[in-house]
Amino acid sequence: MGLILEIKNLTKKYGGLTAVNDMSFEIMRGEFIGLIGPNGAGKTTLFNVISGFEKPNSGSIRFDGMDITGLKPFRIVNLGISRTFQLVRSFHYLTTLDNVSVACLSQRGKEISNIVGINNYASTLLASVGLIDKARLPPVILPHGDLRRLEIAKALGSNPQLLLLDEPFSGLSHEEAEGITSLINKLREEGLTIFITGHVLRELMNLVPRVIAMVQGKFVIDGPPREVANHKLILEAYLGRGEGFA
Ligand code: ATP
């Protein structure tokens, strides 16, 4: 165990809008933790700041004991944080295998690729997400559920210690979401630290043992899903929008 991520007083502003407002929390190595909040709460912005896509206005991020605040995304990937995006992005006309191979070219991916060969490593990852039979197809013809699997395979290409999954269930059918749930559970059982966002608490309720909730950029509560779901501010934020928890 031990601390893997330490966020202190993190703030990100866009002009007059404070998208992430003084957030502080810690994640232990091997944890499986959810981040919830209604649309616009600041979840993606928080992931963008942790993964280096955005620089914070203030506050700090320590990963594995090292200050990574404001580092560029490639440096953060090479240190061991990978992420997926809410909107899936791929090289549409490369094969799925080549899409994963590109991710394996990162420093940490190369360490493994040099031993087993890049195609072997990428193939193993495609097999682990259930896409090996589609290795030669271009992502442009794949259904949405497969694209989400591919996103995860690419994120695994850099051999992360911490995986950030941004709304991995977004836009999926019930069946596709179940497939992604099993895949995430498998990664979790393998010991990967996973931080996952969702704007519907129901999706994360049975998945993660611990949830952090934020509303309008601010930290609200950190605890077991049931406790979080029954917090007054969370009930207001969701019920006010016509959503409830199962
Ligand atoms: P969702 O569940 O809809 O993805 P979210 O919780 O991920 O929402 P963010 O996308 O982080 O929320 O957005 C937080 C706030 O910051 C929103 O008000 C959004 O409009 C604003 N925002 C995000 N990115 C930018 C940007 N690049 N420029 C200006 N405002 C932004």
XYZ file of N, CA and C and ligand atoms in Angstrom:
769
model
N 0.849 -1.201 0.000
C 0.000 0.000 0.000
C 0.878 1.242 0.000
N 0.443 2.299 0.669
C 1.166 3.573 0.649
C 0.466 4.540 -0.281
N 0.789 5.796 -0.064
C 0.135 6.866 -0.820
C 0.620 6.866 -2.267
N -0.309 6.964 -3.211
C 0.139 7.081 -4.610
C -0.151 8.474 -5.172
N -1.277 9.075 -4.749
C -1.623 10.405 -5.262
C -2.064 11.311 -4.113
N -1.514 12.504 -4.101
C -1.848 13.460 -3.028
C -2.184 14.800 -3.692
N -3.446 15.185 -3.576
C -3.918 16.440 -4.170
C -4.119 17.431 -3.029
N -3.485 18.611 -3.166
C -3.614 19.596 -2.086
C -4.059 20.946 -2.622
N -5.209 21.391 -2.145
C -5.714 22.739 -2.446
C -5.668 23.081 -3.934
N -6.065 22.120 -4.756
C -5.957 22.294 -6.209
C -7.085 23.195 -6.734
N -6.694 24.203 -7.504
C -7.670 25.140 -8.076
C -7.359 25.364 -9.548
N -8.416 25.273 -10.383
C -8.276 25.590 -11.807
C -9.407 26.533 -12.219
N -9.007 27.687 -12.755
C -10.003 28.685 -13.168
C -9.962 28.867 -14.673
N -11.127 29.117 -15.247
C -11.211 29.559 -16.634
C -11.828 30.949 -16.590
N -11.034 31.979 -16.705
C -11.553 33.339 -16.554
C -12.202 33.471 -15.188
N -13.484 33.853 -15.174
C -14.189 34.055 -13.906
C -14.757 32.763 -13.330
N -14.654 31.658 -14.068
C -15.266 30.407 -13.595
C -14.224 29.520 -12.912
N -14.527 29.120 -11.675
C -13.606 28.231 -10.969
C -14.099 26.795 -11.158
N -13.456 26.069 -12.080
C -13.916 24.712 -12.432
C -13.524 23.699 -11.369
N -12.355 23.904 -10.748
C -11.917 23.069 -9.623
C -11.507 24.028 -8.520
N -12.165 23.895 -7.371
C -12.043 24.920 -6.335
C -11.464 24.340 -5.038
N -10.154 24.452 -4.878
C -9.512 24.113 -3.608
C -9.732 22.641 -3.213
N -9.571 21.742 -4.173
C -9.786 20.306 -3.898
C -8.560 19.701 -3.222
N -8.793 18.892 -2.197
C -7.725 18.146 -1.526
C -8.221 16.726 -1.240
N -7.408 15.737 -1.573
C -7.713 14.352 -1.203
C -6.489 13.488 -1.484
N -6.544 12.255 -1.007
C -5.422 11.327 -1.203
C -5.934 9.994 -1.737
N -5.108 9.328 -2.533
C -5.444 7.982 -3.009
C -4.290 7.055 -2.645
N -4.649 5.890 -2.101
C -3.633 4.907 -1.726
C -3.380 3.964 -2.902
N -2.164 3.439 -2.972
C -1.808 2.466 -4.010
C -2.761 1.268 -3.945
N -3.268 0.851 -5.096
C -4.162 -0.309 -5.159
C -5.623 0.031 -4.923
N -5.921 1.306 -4.656
C -7.319 1.684 -4.405
C -8.126 1.730 -5.695
N -9.433 1.589 -5.521
C -10.377 1.710 -6.632
C -11.366 2.769 -6.175
N -11.330 3.914 -6.785
C -12.039 5.057 -6.221
C -12.796 5.819 -7.308
N -13.994 6.244 -6.981
C -14.835 6.954 -7.937
C -14.862 8.448 -7.658
N -15.112 9.207 -8.712
C -15.288 10.662 -8.592
C -16.618 10.983 -9.252
N -17.565 11.464 -8.444
C -18.865 11.775 -9.029
C -19.194 13.249 -8.855
N -20.143 13.681 -9.629
C -20.621 15.060 -9.578
C -21.484 15.263 -10.804
N -22.486 16.141 -10.718
C -23.357 16.353 -11.877
C -22.581 16.966 -13.044
N -23.204 17.054 -14.213
C -22.546 17.661 -15.373
C -21.986 19.024 -15.004
N -20.745 19.259 -15.396
C -20.127 20.557 -15.149
C -19.532 20.699 -13.760
N -19.497 19.600 -12.984
C -18.984 19.679 -11.603
C -17.480 19.942 -11.559
N -16.777 19.565 -12.637
C -15.328 19.791 -12.657
C -14.507 18.518 -12.705
N -15.163 17.369 -12.938
C -14.470 16.072 -12.901
C -13.401 15.971 -14.003
N -13.819 16.286 -15.230
C -12.852 16.192 -16.335
C -11.729 17.206 -16.146
N -12.074 18.387 -15.668
C -11.036 19.399 -15.442
C -10.027 18.884 -14.413
N -10.530 18.242 -13.367
C -9.622 17.687 -12.356
C -8.696 16.641 -13.003
N -9.259 15.766 -13.826
C -8.435 14.767 -14.534
C -7.437 15.460 -15.477
N -7.906 16.507 -16.149
C -7.004 17.228 -17.063
C -5.824 17.831 -16.314
N -6.075 18.326 -15.124
C -4.999 18.948 -14.344
C -4.051 17.863 -13.812
N -4.615 16.748 -13.333
C -3.757 15.672 -12.806
C -2.874 15.107 -13.926
N -3.460 14.965 -15.127
C -2.710 14.328 -16.219
C -1.881 15.320 -17.028
N -1.892 16.586 -16.634
C -0.996 17.575 -17.250
C -1.563 18.274 -18.476
N -2.830 17.976 -18.829
C -3.419 18.642 -20.000
C -3.775 20.093 -19.693
N -3.949 20.407 -18.432
C -4.213 21.783 -17.995
C -3.301 22.063 -16.816
N -2.870 23.322 -16.708
C -2.054 23.701 -15.549
C -2.974 24.300 -14.488
N -2.775 23.943 -13.219
C -3.633 24.530 -12.181
C -3.228 25.975 -11.881
N -4.164 26.739 -11.337
C -3.823 28.107 -10.895
C -3.068 28.063 -9.584
N -3.460 27.098 -8.737
C -2.754 26.940 -7.458
C -2.971 25.520 -6.945
N -2.220 25.179 -5.923
C -2.316 23.847 -5.338
C -1.247 22.922 -5.889
N -1.213 21.709 -5.357
C -0.149 20.790 -5.771
C -0.667 19.369 -5.976
N 0.071 18.631 -6.812
C -0.227 17.219 -7.080
C 1.070 16.455 -6.861
N 1.036 15.501 -5.953
C 2.198 14.617 -5.757
C 1.797 13.221 -6.180
N 2.654 12.603 -7.001
C 2.413 11.238 -7.456
C 3.604 10.389 -7.041
N 3.342 9.332 -6.302
C 4.402 8.432 -5.870
C 5.535 9.222 -5.196
N 5.143 10.218 -4.411
C 6.114 10.987 -3.633
C 6.750 12.143 -4.392
N 6.412 12.304 -5.691
C 7.073 13.331 -6.494
C 6.082 14.434 -6.868
N 6.562 15.690 -6.811
C 5.700 16.808 -7.191
C 5.570 16.839 -8.711
N 4.361 16.597 -9.230
C 4.171 16.568 -10.693
C 3.342 17.759 -11.161
N 3.097 18.708 -10.270
C 2.230 19.845 -10.593
C 2.744 20.574 -11.833
N 1.882 20.692 -12.840
C 2.215 21.486 -14.028
C 3.148 20.794 -15.015
N 3.526 19.522 -14.766
C 4.374 18.821 -15.736
C 3.576 18.543 -17.014
N 4.291 18.379 -18.120
C 3.624 18.099 -19.402
C 3.065 16.664 -19.389
N 1.986 16.413 -20.178
C 1.354 15.087 -20.170
C 2.327 13.940 -20.436
N 3.277 14.109 -21.390
C 4.157 12.968 -21.711
C 5.042 12.622 -20.525
N 5.414 13.623 -19.736
C 6.250 13.337 -18.560
C 5.431 12.600 -17.504
N 4.181 13.011 -17.382
C 3.309 12.376 -16.386
C 3.017 10.921 -16.787
N 2.797 10.685 -18.081
C 2.596 9.309 -18.578
C 3.837 8.477 -18.279
N 4.998 9.067 -18.534
C 6.235 8.306 -18.316
C 6.494 8.025 -16.841
N 5.865 8.795 -15.976
C 6.005 8.519 -14.544
C 5.028 7.434 -14.084
N 3.960 7.208 -14.876
C 3.061 6.103 -14.522
C 1.598 6.463 -14.320
N 1.165 7.634 -14.837
C -0.281 7.930 -14.805
C -0.795 7.908 -16.243
N -1.821 7.108 -16.482
C -2.459 7.046 -17.795
C -3.906 7.452 -17.653
N -4.492 7.873 -18.768
C -5.902 8.254 -18.683
C -6.648 7.846 -19.939
N -7.967 7.761 -19.827
C -8.821 7.666 -21.007
C -9.623 8.959 -21.080
N -10.233 9.178 -22.235
C -11.007 10.402 -22.451
C -12.487 10.067 -22.577
N -13.280 11.023 -22.156
C -14.727 10.859 -22.248
C -15.130 10.718 -23.730
N -14.543 11.568 -24.559
C -14.744 11.439 -26.001
C -13.597 10.588 -26.530
N -13.941 9.417 -27.062
C -12.860 8.514 -27.481
C -12.115 9.093 -28.679
N -10.800 8.959 -28.638
C -9.954 9.468 -29.721
C -9.012 8.359 -30.162
N -8.991 8.115 -31.478
C -8.063 7.103 -31.996
C -7.520 7.584 -33.322
N -6.474 6.895 -33.799
C -6.046 7.083 -35.182
C -6.995 6.203 -35.991
N -7.995 6.833 -36.600
C -9.100 6.069 -37.185
C -8.684 5.090 -38.270
N -7.640 5.433 -39.026
C -7.290 4.585 -40.171
C -6.064 3.720 -39.930
N -5.533 3.714 -38.703
C -4.578 2.672 -38.330
C -5.393 1.495 -37.819
N -4.800 0.311 -37.765
C -5.516 -0.830 -37.183
C -5.611 -0.618 -35.666
N -6.502 -1.365 -35.034
C -6.594 -1.259 -33.566
C -5.257 -1.680 -32.941
N -4.621 -2.705 -33.547
C -3.334 -3.159 -33.016
C -2.303 -2.022 -33.082
N -2.247 -1.332 -34.218
C -1.267 -0.241 -34.359
C -1.600 0.918 -33.414
N -2.896 1.148 -33.176
C -3.270 2.193 -32.208
C -2.679 1.881 -30.838
N -2.748 0.617 -30.452
C -2.207 0.236 -29.139
C -0.679 0.264 -29.175
N -0.100 -0.158 -30.315
C 1.367 -0.154 -30.432
C 1.921 1.259 -30.246
N 1.211 2.258 -30.770
C 1.663 3.647 -30.619
C 1.762 3.992 -29.132
N 0.753 3.561 -28.367
C 0.771 3.845 -26.921
C 1.930 3.120 -26.228
N 2.319 1.971 -26.789
C 3.418 1.192 -26.185
C 4.779 1.839 -26.439
N 4.814 2.880 -27.285
C 6.085 3.559 -27.565
C 6.491 4.513 -26.438
N 5.604 4.710 -25.476
C 5.956 5.556 -24.327
C 7.110 4.884 -23.563
N 7.771 5.671 -22.752
C 8.968 5.164 -22.053
C 8.695 3.883 -21.264
N 7.617 3.890 -20.469
C 7.321 2.721 -19.629
C 6.859 1.537 -20.482
N 6.112 1.838 -21.595
C 5.679 0.781 -22.498
C 6.868 0.138 -23.177
N 7.845 0.995 -23.553
C 9.033 0.495 -24.262
C 9.807 -0.499 -23.417
N 9.833 -0.245 -22.106
C 10.593 -1.148 -21.230
C 10.092 -2.577 -21.382
N 8.773 -2.736 -21.543
C 8.213 -4.081 -21.731
C 8.373 -4.509 -23.193
N 8.080 -3.562 -24.107
C 8.152 -3.900 -25.539
C 9.529 -4.377 -25.937
N 10.564 -3.797 -25.342
C 11.931 -4.209 -25.681
C 12.175 -5.670 -25.334
N 11.458 -6.160 -24.355
C 11.649 -7.553 -23.931
C 10.785 -8.500 -24.782
N 9.506 -8.182 -24.906
C 8.606 -9.146 -25.572
C 8.298 -8.776 -27.024
N 8.699 -7.583 -27.465
C 8.370 -7.135 -28.818
C 7.097 -6.306 -28.760
N 7.101 -5.223 -29.552
C 5.981 -4.270 -29.429
C 4.658 -4.891 -29.878
N 4.679 -5.696 -30.946
C 3.431 -6.295 -31.415
C 2.878 -7.303 -30.415
N 3.805 -8.043 -29.786
C 3.366 -9.017 -28.780
C 2.737 -8.309 -27.588
N 3.409 -7.233 -27.157
C 2.895 -6.501 -26.000
C 1.529 -5.891 -26.334
N 1.437 -5.251 -27.515
C 0.163 -4.635 -27.915
C -0.916 -5.707 -28.078
N -0.543 -6.867 -28.620
C -1.527 -7.952 -28.806
C -2.029 -8.468 -27.459
N -1.110 -8.577 -26.496
C -1.518 -9.034 -25.165
C -2.547 -8.076 -24.571
N -2.294 -6.782 -24.779
C -3.224 -5.784 -24.232
C -4.575 -5.854 -24.947
N -4.529 -6.012 -26.275
C -5.796 -6.130 -27.018
C -6.571 -7.357 -26.555
N -5.840 -8.460 -26.316
C -6.497 -9.689 -25.844
C -7.105 -9.440 -24.467
N -6.378 -8.699 -23.622
C -6.861 -8.502 -22.251
C -8.131 -7.644 -22.208
N -8.339 -6.804 -23.238
C -9.586 -6.016 -23.260
C -10.645 -6.658 -24.165
N -10.331 -7.858 -24.702
C -11.320 -8.595 -25.500
C -11.430 -8.135 -26.940
N -10.350 -7.579 -27.489
C -10.427 -7.058 -28.860
C -9.460 -7.745 -29.822
N -8.878 -8.865 -29.409
C -7.823 -9.455 -30.234
C -8.355 -9.883 -31.600
N -9.626 -10.296 -31.651
C -10.170 -10.715 -32.957
C -10.413 -9.517 -33.883
N -10.238 -8.287 -33.344
C -10.441 -7.092 -34.184
C -9.133 -6.334 -34.390
N -8.003 -7.052 -34.140
C -6.688 -6.408 -34.182
C -6.397 -5.742 -35.514
N -6.886 -6.315 -36.610
C -6.545 -5.804 -37.952
C -7.573 -4.808 -38.477
N -8.608 -4.529 -37.682
C -9.646 -3.595 -38.153
C -9.309 -2.168 -37.746
N -9.750 -1.187 -38.531
C -9.552 0.198 -38.107
C -10.651 0.610 -37.118
N -10.322 1.434 -36.122
C -11.316 1.838 -35.125
C -12.549 2.486 -35.743
N -12.378 3.092 -36.921
C -13.490 3.838 -37.517
C -14.721 2.952 -37.751
N -14.525 1.618 -37.850
C -15.693 0.753 -38.085
C -16.154 0.031 -36.817
N -15.515 0.316 -35.683
C -15.878 -0.410 -34.455
C -17.070 0.234 -33.746
N -17.908 -0.579 -33.079
C -18.986 -0.007 -32.264
C -18.416 0.706 -31.035
N -19.264 1.542 -30.428
C -18.810 2.403 -29.328
C -18.199 1.619 -28.156
N -18.822 0.475 -27.822
C -18.312 -0.322 -26.694
C -16.886 -0.789 -26.959
N -16.609 -1.170 -28.210
C -15.257 -1.605 -28.563
C -14.282 -0.428 -28.513
N -14.751 0.749 -28.902
C -13.867 1.926 -28.857
C -13.463 2.250 -27.421
N -14.397 2.032 -26.500
C -14.062 2.262 -25.080
C -13.027 1.232 -24.607
N -13.167 0.002 -25.077
C -12.164 -1.035 -24.742
C -10.811 -0.651 -25.311
N -10.833 -0.143 -26.534
C -9.582 0.263 -27.179
C -8.933 1.408 -26.393
N -9.757 2.355 -25.933
C -9.248 3.460 -25.104
C -8.468 2.907 -23.910
N -9.056 1.887 -23.292
C -8.427 1.312 -22.099
C -7.140 0.590 -22.484
N -7.166 -0.159 -23.600
C -5.940 -0.858 -24.042
C -4.828 0.149 -24.306
N -5.168 1.280 -24.940
C -4.153 2.306 -25.224
C -3.595 2.880 -23.917
N -4.492 3.118 -22.978
C -4.032 3.665 -21.691
C -3.112 2.674 -20.975
N -3.367 1.368 -21.171
C -2.528 0.358 -20.527
C -1.175 0.217 -21.224
N -1.103 0.716 -22.482
C 0.122 0.596 -23.271
C 1.330 1.205 -22.589
N 1.109 2.237 -21.803
C 2.241 2.894 -21.135
C 2.508 2.280 -19.758
N 1.908 1.117 -19.502
C 2.165 0.374 -18.268
C 1.980 1.236 -17.020
N 0.760 1.791 -16.831
C 0.558 2.751 -15.733
C 0.520 2.118 -14.347
N 0.797 2.959 -13.361
C 0.565 2.564 -11.965
C -0.804 3.069 -11.523
N -1.198 4.202 -12.124
C -2.492 4.815 -11.803
C -3.237 5.056 -13.115
N -4.473 4.536 -13.175
C -5.282 4.693 -14.382
C -6.466 5.609 -14.075
N -6.590 6.686 -14.864
C -7.722 7.602 -14.724
C -8.723 7.282 -15.828
N -9.928 6.889 -15.454
C -10.960 6.553 -16.448
C -12.034 7.626 -16.416
N -12.109 8.414 -17.505
C -13.079 9.520 -17.533
C -14.377 9.057 -18.192
N -15.413 8.873 -17.381
C -16.751 8.463 -17.835
C -16.690 7.277 -18.821
N -16.134 6.140 -18.399
C -15.991 5.032 -19.346
C -17.314 4.400 -19.778
N -18.417 4.732 -19.079
C -19.713 4.133 -19.452
C -20.546 5.054 -20.344
N -20.023 6.249 -20.582
C -20.801 7.249 -21.301
C -21.171 6.759 -22.703
N -22.454 6.804 -23.000
C -22.938 6.452 -24.342
C -23.018 4.958 -24.618
N -22.801 4.117 -23.597
C -22.814 2.671 -23.833
C -24.192 2.067 -23.571
N -24.497 0.990 -24.286
C -25.707 0.227 -23.992
C -25.478 -0.509 -22.666
N -26.551 -1.054 -22.099
C -26.449 -1.786 -20.841
C -25.456 -2.945 -20.980
N -25.566 -3.650 -22.090
C -24.696 -4.808 -22.325
C -23.226 -4.379 -22.439
N -22.988 -3.301 -23.198
C -21.619 -2.815 -23.372
C -21.051 -2.355 -22.026
N -21.906 -1.690 -21.224
C -21.455 -1.197 -19.917
C -21.069 -2.371 -19.011
N -21.830 -3.476 -19.117
C -21.492 -4.656 -18.308
C -20.129 -5.214 -18.693
N -19.855 -5.209 -19.997
C -18.558 -5.689 -20.491
C -17.420 -4.821 -19.958
N -17.621 -3.514 -19.972
C -16.579 -2.596 -19.486
C -16.405 -2.764 -17.970
N -17.524 -2.992 -17.276
C -17.450 -3.214 -15.825
C -16.579 -4.432 -15.515
N -16.793 -5.533 -16.247
C -15.979 -6.739 -15.990
C -14.515 -6.453 -16.277
N -14.269 -5.716 -17.347
C -12.882 -5.400 -17.703
C -12.219 -4.567 -16.602
N -12.925 -3.568 -16.112
C -12.359 -2.710 -15.061
C -12.117 -3.527 -13.790
N -13.079 -4.410 -13.472
C -12.910 -5.258 -12.284
C -11.685 -6.153 -12.404
N -11.444 -6.635 -13.622
C -10.277 -7.503 -13.851
C -8.986 -6.699 -13.608
N -8.946 -5.482 -14.129
C -7.745 -4.641 -13.948
C -7.524 -4.351 -12.478
N -8.639 -4.151 -11.812
C -8.566 -3.856 -10.387
C -8.015 -5.057 -9.622
N -8.505 -6.241 -9.977
C -8.011 -7.461 -9.307
C -6.524 -7.673 -9.557
N -6.047 -7.173 -10.696
C -4.621 -7.299 -11.007
C -3.784 -6.292 -10.209
N -4.447 -5.429 -9.452
C -3.736 -4.548 -8.526
C -3.533 -3.122 -9.007
N -4.088 -2.790 -10.196
C -3.932 -1.429 -10.705
C -4.738 -0.442 -9.850
N -4.170 0.717 -9.589
C -4.915 1.773 -8.893
C -5.792 2.475 -9.929
N -7.086 2.549 -9.649
C -8.019 3.098 -10.648
C -8.858 4.220 -10.031
N -8.887 5.349 -10.745
C -9.691 6.510 -10.354
C -10.659 6.741 -11.514
N -11.952 6.676 -11.227
C -12.945 6.619 -12.307
C -14.036 7.670 -12.089
N -14.410 8.400 -13.149
C -15.471 9.392 -12.988
C -16.782 8.866 -13.552
N -17.851 9.444 -13.063
C -19.174 9.165 -13.605
C -20.083 10.277 -13.134
N -21.072 10.650 -13.964
C -21.981 11.669 -13.420
C -23.251 11.037 -12.864
N -23.427 9.732 -13.113
C -24.560 9.023 -12.513
C -24.003 8.121 -11.418
N -24.332 8.416 -10.180
C -23.754 7.655 -9.067
C -24.117 6.174 -9.162
N -25.330 5.923 -9.685
C -25.815 4.536 -9.790
C -24.791 3.648 -10.518
N -24.148 4.233 -11.545
C -23.186 3.458 -12.334
C -21.990 3.011 -11.496
N -21.601 3.870 -10.544
C -20.404 3.579 -9.760
C -20.717 2.900 -8.440
N -21.990 2.990 -8.038
C -22.413 2.534 -6.711
C -21.941 1.123 -6.359
N -22.132 0.188 -7.300
C -21.787 -1.200 -7.003
C -20.373 -1.560 -7.423
N -19.678 -0.576 -7.927
C -18.362 -0.856 -8.490
C -17.252 -0.503 -7.510
N -17.306 0.705 -6.962
C -16.182 1.185 -6.148
C -16.544 1.200 -4.655
N -15.572 0.958 -3.794
C -15.848 1.011 -2.360
C -15.770 2.434 -1.794
N -15.153 3.334 -2.558
C -14.973 4.702 -2.041
C -15.270 5.712 -3.155
N -15.979 6.767 -2.791
C -16.356 7.785 -3.769
C -16.027 9.181 -3.221
N -15.465 10.011 -4.104
C -15.323 11.435 -3.792
C -16.383 12.151 -4.611
N -17.095 13.076 -3.982
C -18.117 13.818 -4.722
C -17.742 15.286 -4.777
N -17.982 15.886 -5.924
C -17.762 17.326 -6.056
C -18.971 17.962 -6.749
N -19.251 19.194 -6.375
C -20.343 19.953 -6.987
C -19.819 21.360 -7.230
N -20.025 21.844 -8.447
C -19.562 23.186 -8.834
C -18.102 23.424 -8.441
N -17.288 22.441 -8.729
C -15.846 22.579 -8.516
C -15.373 22.295 -7.109
N -16.332 22.166 -6.170
C -15.928 22.021 -4.770
C -16.093 20.599 -4.256
N -15.142 20.226 -3.398
C -15.216 18.952 -2.687
C -16.467 18.953 -1.802
N -17.227 17.828 -1.823
C -18.408 17.724 -0.954
C -18.215 16.647 0.109
N -17.876 15.444 -0.321
C -17.764 14.339 0.635
C -16.893 13.234 0.023
N -16.260 12.472 0.897
C -15.397 11.355 0.498
C -15.801 10.189 1.400
N -16.337 9.113 0.830
C -16.763 8.002 1.688
C -17.334 6.853 0.883
N -17.979 5.896 1.576
C -18.626 4.785 0.883
C -19.793 5.320 0.029
N -20.089 4.663 -1.117
C -21.111 5.166 -2.032
C -22.450 5.524 -1.383
N -22.958 4.669 -0.478
C -24.269 4.927 0.141
C -24.264 6.238 0.923
N -23.167 6.424 1.662
C -23.041 7.638 2.489
C -22.995 8.879 1.592
N -22.244 8.758 0.506
C -22.109 9.879 -0.428
C -23.458 10.187 -1.065
N -24.163 9.120 -1.478
C -25.443 9.293 -2.178
C -26.491 9.963 -1.305
N -26.348 9.807 0.006
C -27.348 10.375 0.908
C -26.933 11.715 1.497
N -25.801 12.245 1.047
C -25.371 13.558 1.531
C -26.321 14.633 0.988
N -26.657 15.570 1.866
C -27.655 16.582 1.507
C -27.320 17.324 0.202
N -26.083 17.756 0.078
C -25.702 18.542 -1.103
C -25.735 17.709 -2.380
N -25.446 16.402 -2.219
C -25.467 15.523 -3.389
C -26.916 15.254 -3.796
N -27.754 15.015 -2.803
C -29.173 14.809 -3.108
C -29.734 16.037 -3.820
N -29.396 17.208 -3.300
C -29.881 18.456 -3.916
C -29.371 18.594 -5.344
N -28.069 18.339 -5.510
C -27.452 18.534 -6.822
C -28.082 17.606 -7.856
N -28.399 16.354 -7.424
C -28.951 15.410 -8.386
C -30.470 15.487 -8.469
N -31.122 15.519 -7.296
C -32.584 15.504 -7.339
C -33.107 16.782 -7.969
N -32.374 17.860 -7.766
C -32.754 19.139 -8.376
C -32.720 19.053 -9.890
N -31.970 18.083 -10.400
C -31.857 17.911 -11.850
C -32.741 16.758 -12.326
N -33.609 16.247 -11.385
C -34.521 15.186 -11.780
C -33.898 13.806 -11.791
N -32.664 13.689 -11.217
C -32.044 12.358 -11.183
C -32.082 11.839 -9.750
N -32.258 10.551 -9.604
C -32.225 9.971 -8.267
C -31.324 8.771 -8.230
N -31.087 8.269 -7.033
C -30.224 7.096 -6.917
C -31.060 5.847 -6.692
N -30.663 4.789 -7.328
C -31.398 3.528 -7.149
C -31.056 2.939 -5.802
P -19.391 16.362 -17.416
O -19.944 15.283 -16.524
O -20.455 17.066 -18.194
O -18.246 15.913 -18.267
P -17.512 17.606 -15.585
O -17.848 17.370 -14.166
O -16.461 16.764 -16.194
O -18.838 17.535 -16.455
P -15.954 19.806 -16.549
O -16.015 19.370 -17.979
O -14.687 19.637 -15.826
O -17.120 19.139 -15.706
O -16.371 21.339 -16.512
C -16.378 22.102 -15.311
C -16.733 23.525 -15.672
O -15.618 24.116 -16.365
C -17.932 23.658 -16.609
O -18.655 24.809 -16.229
C -17.300 23.817 -17.974
O -18.147 24.558 -18.833
C -16.033 24.602 -17.636
N -14.937 24.346 -18.567
C -14.331 23.147 -18.764
N -13.331 23.284 -19.652
C -13.290 24.606 -20.011
C -12.476 25.379 -20.894
N -11.486 24.807 -21.581
N -12.736 26.695 -20.980
C -13.721 27.265 -20.262
N -14.525 26.597 -19.418
C -14.326 25.281 -19.291
